[in-house]
PDB file of C-alpha atoms in Angstrom:
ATOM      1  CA  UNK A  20     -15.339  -2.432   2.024  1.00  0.00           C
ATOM      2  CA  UNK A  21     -15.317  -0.676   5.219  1.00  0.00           C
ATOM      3  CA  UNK A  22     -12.401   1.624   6.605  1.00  0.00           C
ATOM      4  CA  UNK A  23     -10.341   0.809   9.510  1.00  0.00           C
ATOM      5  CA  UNK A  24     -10.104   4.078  11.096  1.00  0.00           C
ATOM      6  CA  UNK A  25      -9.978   7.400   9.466  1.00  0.00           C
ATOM      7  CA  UNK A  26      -7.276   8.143   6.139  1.00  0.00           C
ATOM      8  CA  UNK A  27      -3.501   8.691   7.604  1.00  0.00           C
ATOM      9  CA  UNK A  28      -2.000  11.547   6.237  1.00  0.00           C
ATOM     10  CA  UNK A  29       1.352  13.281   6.205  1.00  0.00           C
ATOM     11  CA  UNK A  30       4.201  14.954   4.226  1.00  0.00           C
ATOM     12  CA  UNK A  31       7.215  13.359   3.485  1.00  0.00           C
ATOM     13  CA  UNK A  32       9.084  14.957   6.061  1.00  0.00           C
ATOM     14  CA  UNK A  33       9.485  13.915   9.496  1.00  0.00           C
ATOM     15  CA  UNK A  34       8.479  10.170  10.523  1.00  0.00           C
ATOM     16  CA  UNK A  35       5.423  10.227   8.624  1.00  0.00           C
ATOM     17  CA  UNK A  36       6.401   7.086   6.962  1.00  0.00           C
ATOM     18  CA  UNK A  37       7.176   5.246  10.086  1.00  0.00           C
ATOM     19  CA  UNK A  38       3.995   5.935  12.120  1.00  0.00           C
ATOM     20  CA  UNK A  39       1.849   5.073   8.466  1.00  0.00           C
ATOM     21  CA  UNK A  40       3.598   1.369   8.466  1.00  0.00           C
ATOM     22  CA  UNK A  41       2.208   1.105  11.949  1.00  0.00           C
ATOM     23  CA  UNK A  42      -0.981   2.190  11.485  1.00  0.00           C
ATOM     24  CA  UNK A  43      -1.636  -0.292   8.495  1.00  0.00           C
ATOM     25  CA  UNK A  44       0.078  -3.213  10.703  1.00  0.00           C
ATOM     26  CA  UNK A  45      -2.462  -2.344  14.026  1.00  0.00           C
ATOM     27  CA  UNK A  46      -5.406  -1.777  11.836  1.00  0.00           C
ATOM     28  CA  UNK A  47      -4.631  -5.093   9.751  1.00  0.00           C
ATOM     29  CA  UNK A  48      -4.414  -6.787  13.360  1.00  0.00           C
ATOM     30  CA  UNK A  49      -7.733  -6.325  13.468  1.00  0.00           C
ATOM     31  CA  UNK A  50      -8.618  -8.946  10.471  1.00  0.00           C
ATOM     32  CA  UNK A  51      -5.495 -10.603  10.057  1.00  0.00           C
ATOM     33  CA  UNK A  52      -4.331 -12.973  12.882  1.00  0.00           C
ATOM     34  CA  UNK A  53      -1.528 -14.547  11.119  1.00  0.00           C
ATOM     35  CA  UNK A  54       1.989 -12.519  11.960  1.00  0.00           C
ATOM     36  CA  UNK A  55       3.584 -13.812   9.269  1.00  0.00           C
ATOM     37  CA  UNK A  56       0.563 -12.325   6.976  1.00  0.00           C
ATOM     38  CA  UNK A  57       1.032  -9.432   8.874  1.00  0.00           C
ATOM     39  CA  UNK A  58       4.526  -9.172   8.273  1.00  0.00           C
ATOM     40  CA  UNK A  59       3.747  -9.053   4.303  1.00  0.00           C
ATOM     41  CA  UNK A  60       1.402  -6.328   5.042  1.00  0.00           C
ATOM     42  CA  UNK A  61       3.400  -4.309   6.614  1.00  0.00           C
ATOM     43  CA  UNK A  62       5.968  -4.337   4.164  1.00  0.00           C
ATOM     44  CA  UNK A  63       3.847  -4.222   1.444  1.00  0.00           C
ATOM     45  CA  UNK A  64       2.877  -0.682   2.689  1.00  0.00           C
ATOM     46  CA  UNK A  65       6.642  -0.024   3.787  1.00  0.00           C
ATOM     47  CA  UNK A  66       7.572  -0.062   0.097  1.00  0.00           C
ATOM     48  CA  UNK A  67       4.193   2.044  -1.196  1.00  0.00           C
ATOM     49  CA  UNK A  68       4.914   4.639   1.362  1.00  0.00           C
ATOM     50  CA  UNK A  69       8.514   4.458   0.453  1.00  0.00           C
ATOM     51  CA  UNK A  70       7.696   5.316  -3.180  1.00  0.00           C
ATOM     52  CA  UNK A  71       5.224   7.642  -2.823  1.00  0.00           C
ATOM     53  CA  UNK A  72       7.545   9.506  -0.268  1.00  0.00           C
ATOM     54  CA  UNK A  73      10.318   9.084  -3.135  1.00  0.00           C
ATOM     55  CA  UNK A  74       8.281  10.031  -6.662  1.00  0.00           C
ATOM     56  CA  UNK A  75       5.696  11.919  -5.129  1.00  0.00           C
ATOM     57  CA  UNK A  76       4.334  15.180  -4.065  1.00  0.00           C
ATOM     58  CA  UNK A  77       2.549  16.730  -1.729  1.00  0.00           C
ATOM     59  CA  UNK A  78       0.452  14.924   0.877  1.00  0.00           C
ATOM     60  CA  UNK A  79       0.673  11.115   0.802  1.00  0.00           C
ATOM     61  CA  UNK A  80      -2.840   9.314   2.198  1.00  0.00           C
ATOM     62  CA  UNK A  81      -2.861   5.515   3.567  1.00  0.00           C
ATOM     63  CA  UNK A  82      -6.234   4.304   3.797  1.00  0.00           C
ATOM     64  CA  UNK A  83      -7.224   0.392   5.195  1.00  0.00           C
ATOM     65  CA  UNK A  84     -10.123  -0.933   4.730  1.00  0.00           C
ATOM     66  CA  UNK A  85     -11.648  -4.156   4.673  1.00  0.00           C
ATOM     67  CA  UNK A  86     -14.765  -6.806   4.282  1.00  0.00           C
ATOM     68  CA  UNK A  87     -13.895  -8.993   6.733  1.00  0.00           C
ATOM     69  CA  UNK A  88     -11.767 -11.682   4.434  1.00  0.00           C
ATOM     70  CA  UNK A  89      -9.799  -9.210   2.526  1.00  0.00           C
ATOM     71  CA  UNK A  90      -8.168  -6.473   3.829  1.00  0.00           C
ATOM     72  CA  UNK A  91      -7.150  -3.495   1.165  1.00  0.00           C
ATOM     73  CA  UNK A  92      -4.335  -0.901   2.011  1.00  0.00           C
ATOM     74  CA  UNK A  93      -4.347   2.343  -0.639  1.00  0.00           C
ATOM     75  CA  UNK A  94      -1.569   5.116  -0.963  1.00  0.00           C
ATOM     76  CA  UNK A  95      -2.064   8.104  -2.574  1.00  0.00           C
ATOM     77  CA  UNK A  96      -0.483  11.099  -3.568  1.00  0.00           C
ATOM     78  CA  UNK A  97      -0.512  14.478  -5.274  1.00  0.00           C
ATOM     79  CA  UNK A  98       2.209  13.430  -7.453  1.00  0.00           C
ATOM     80  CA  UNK A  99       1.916  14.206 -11.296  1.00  0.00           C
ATOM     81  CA  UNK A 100       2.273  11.439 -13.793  1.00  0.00           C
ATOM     82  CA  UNK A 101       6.030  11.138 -15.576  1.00  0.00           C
ATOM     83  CA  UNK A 102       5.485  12.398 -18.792  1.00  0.00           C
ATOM     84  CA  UNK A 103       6.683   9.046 -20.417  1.00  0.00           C
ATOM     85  CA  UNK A 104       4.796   6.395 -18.149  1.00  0.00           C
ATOM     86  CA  UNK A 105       1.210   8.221 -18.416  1.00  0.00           C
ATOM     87  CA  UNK A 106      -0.735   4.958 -19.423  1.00  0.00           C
ATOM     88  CA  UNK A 107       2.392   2.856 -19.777  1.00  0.00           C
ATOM     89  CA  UNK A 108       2.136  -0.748 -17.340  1.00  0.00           C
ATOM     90  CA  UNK A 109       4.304   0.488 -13.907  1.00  0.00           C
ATOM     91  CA  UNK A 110       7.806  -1.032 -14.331  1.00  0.00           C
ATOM     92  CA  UNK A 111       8.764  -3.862 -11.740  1.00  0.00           C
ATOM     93  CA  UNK A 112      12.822  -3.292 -12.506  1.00  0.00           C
ATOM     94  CA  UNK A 113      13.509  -0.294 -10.618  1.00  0.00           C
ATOM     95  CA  UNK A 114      13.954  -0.407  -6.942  1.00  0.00           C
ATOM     96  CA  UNK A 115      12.114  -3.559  -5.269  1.00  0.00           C
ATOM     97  CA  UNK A 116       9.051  -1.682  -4.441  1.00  0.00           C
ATOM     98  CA  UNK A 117       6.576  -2.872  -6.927  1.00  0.00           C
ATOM     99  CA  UNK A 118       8.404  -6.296  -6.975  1.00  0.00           C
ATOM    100  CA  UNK A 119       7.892  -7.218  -3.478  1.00  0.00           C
ATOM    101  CA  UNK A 120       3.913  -5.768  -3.677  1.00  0.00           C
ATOM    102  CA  UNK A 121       3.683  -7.982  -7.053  1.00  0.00           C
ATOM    103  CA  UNK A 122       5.083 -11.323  -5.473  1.00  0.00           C
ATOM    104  CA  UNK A 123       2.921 -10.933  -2.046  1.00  0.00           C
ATOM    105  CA  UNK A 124       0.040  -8.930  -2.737  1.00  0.00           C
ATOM    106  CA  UNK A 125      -3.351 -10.752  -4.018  1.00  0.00           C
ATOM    107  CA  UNK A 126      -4.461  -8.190  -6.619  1.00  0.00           C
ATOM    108  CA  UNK A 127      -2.682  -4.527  -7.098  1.00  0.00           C
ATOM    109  CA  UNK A 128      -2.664  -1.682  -9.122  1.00  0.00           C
ATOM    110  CA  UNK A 129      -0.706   1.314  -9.788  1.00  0.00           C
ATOM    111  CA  UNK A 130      -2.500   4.366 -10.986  1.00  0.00           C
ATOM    112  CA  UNK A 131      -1.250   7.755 -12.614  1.00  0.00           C
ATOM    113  CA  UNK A 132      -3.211  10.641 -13.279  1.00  0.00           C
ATOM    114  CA  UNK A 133      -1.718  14.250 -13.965  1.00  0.00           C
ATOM    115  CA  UNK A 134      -2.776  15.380 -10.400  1.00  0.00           C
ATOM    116  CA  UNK A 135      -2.564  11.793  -8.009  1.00  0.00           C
ATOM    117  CA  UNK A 136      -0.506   8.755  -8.212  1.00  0.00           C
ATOM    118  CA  UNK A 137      -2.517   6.154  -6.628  1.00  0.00           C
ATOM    119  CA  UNK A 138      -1.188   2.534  -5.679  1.00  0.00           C
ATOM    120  CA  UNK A 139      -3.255  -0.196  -3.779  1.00  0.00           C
ATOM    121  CA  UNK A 140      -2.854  -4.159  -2.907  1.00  0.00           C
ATOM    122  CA  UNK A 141      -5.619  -6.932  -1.752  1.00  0.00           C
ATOM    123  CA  UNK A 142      -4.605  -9.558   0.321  1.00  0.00           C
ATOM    124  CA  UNK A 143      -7.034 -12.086   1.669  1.00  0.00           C
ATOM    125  CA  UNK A 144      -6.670 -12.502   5.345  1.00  0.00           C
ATOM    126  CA  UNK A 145      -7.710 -16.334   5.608  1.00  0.00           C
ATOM    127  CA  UNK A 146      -5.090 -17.249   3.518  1.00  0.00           C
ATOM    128  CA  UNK A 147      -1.728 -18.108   6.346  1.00  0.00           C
ATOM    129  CA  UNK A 148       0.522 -20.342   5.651  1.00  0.00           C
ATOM    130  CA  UNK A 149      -0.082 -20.594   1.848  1.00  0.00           C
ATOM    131  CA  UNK A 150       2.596 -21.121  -0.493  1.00  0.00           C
ATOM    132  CA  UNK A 151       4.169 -17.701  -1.958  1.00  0.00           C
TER     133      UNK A 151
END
């Protein structure tokens, strides 16, 4: 896959978050014509941001890329692993986070690792209009 633009990075202070949604929904523009498609994107990203800005630490990354169908959006941050989920399946009953990624997203994972917590979706951007 090939990046849209460079890695967005930032801290969770200040409106980090806010300009990162935007940057995934203007570099998604650039594959995905449908708004409505768009719209899921967006808020797919709006809920990984929100998490990693939540259970995280240190710097969170958003990277887009894509191969001209699909178009993949990964978060990232320095955040530690709980002790009790290390390996464990990420649970979809707290917040909505990983709920709303699981019902819109193509493909996803969430990743823990002692030093990064990693979470990315797929969505294939031919696919407007198909039933959710």
């Amino acid at each position: 896959m090939e990046r849209l633009g460079e890695p967005f990075a930032f801290t969770g202070d200040g409106d980090g978050g806010r300009r990162a949604r935007r940057a995934v929904r203007e570099r998604a523009a650039k594959v995905i014509a449908d708004e409505t498609l768009l719209d899921d994107v967006e808020l797919m990203a709006a809920e990984g941001v929100a998490n990693a800005i939540l259970h995280g630490t240190g710097i969170v990354t958003v990277t887009i890329a894509t191969d001209g169908r699909r178009i993949r959006v990964d978060i990232t941050d320095d955040g530690p692993a709980q002790a009790d989920t290390a390996g464990a399946d990420p649970r979809l009953d707290h917040g909505r986070g990983l709920t709303v990624i699981d019902a819109l997203a193509d493909e996803w994972s969430f990743e823990q690792s002692p030093h990064r917590t990693r979470l990315w979706f797929l969505v294939d951007s031919l696919a407007a209009g198909r039933a959710r």
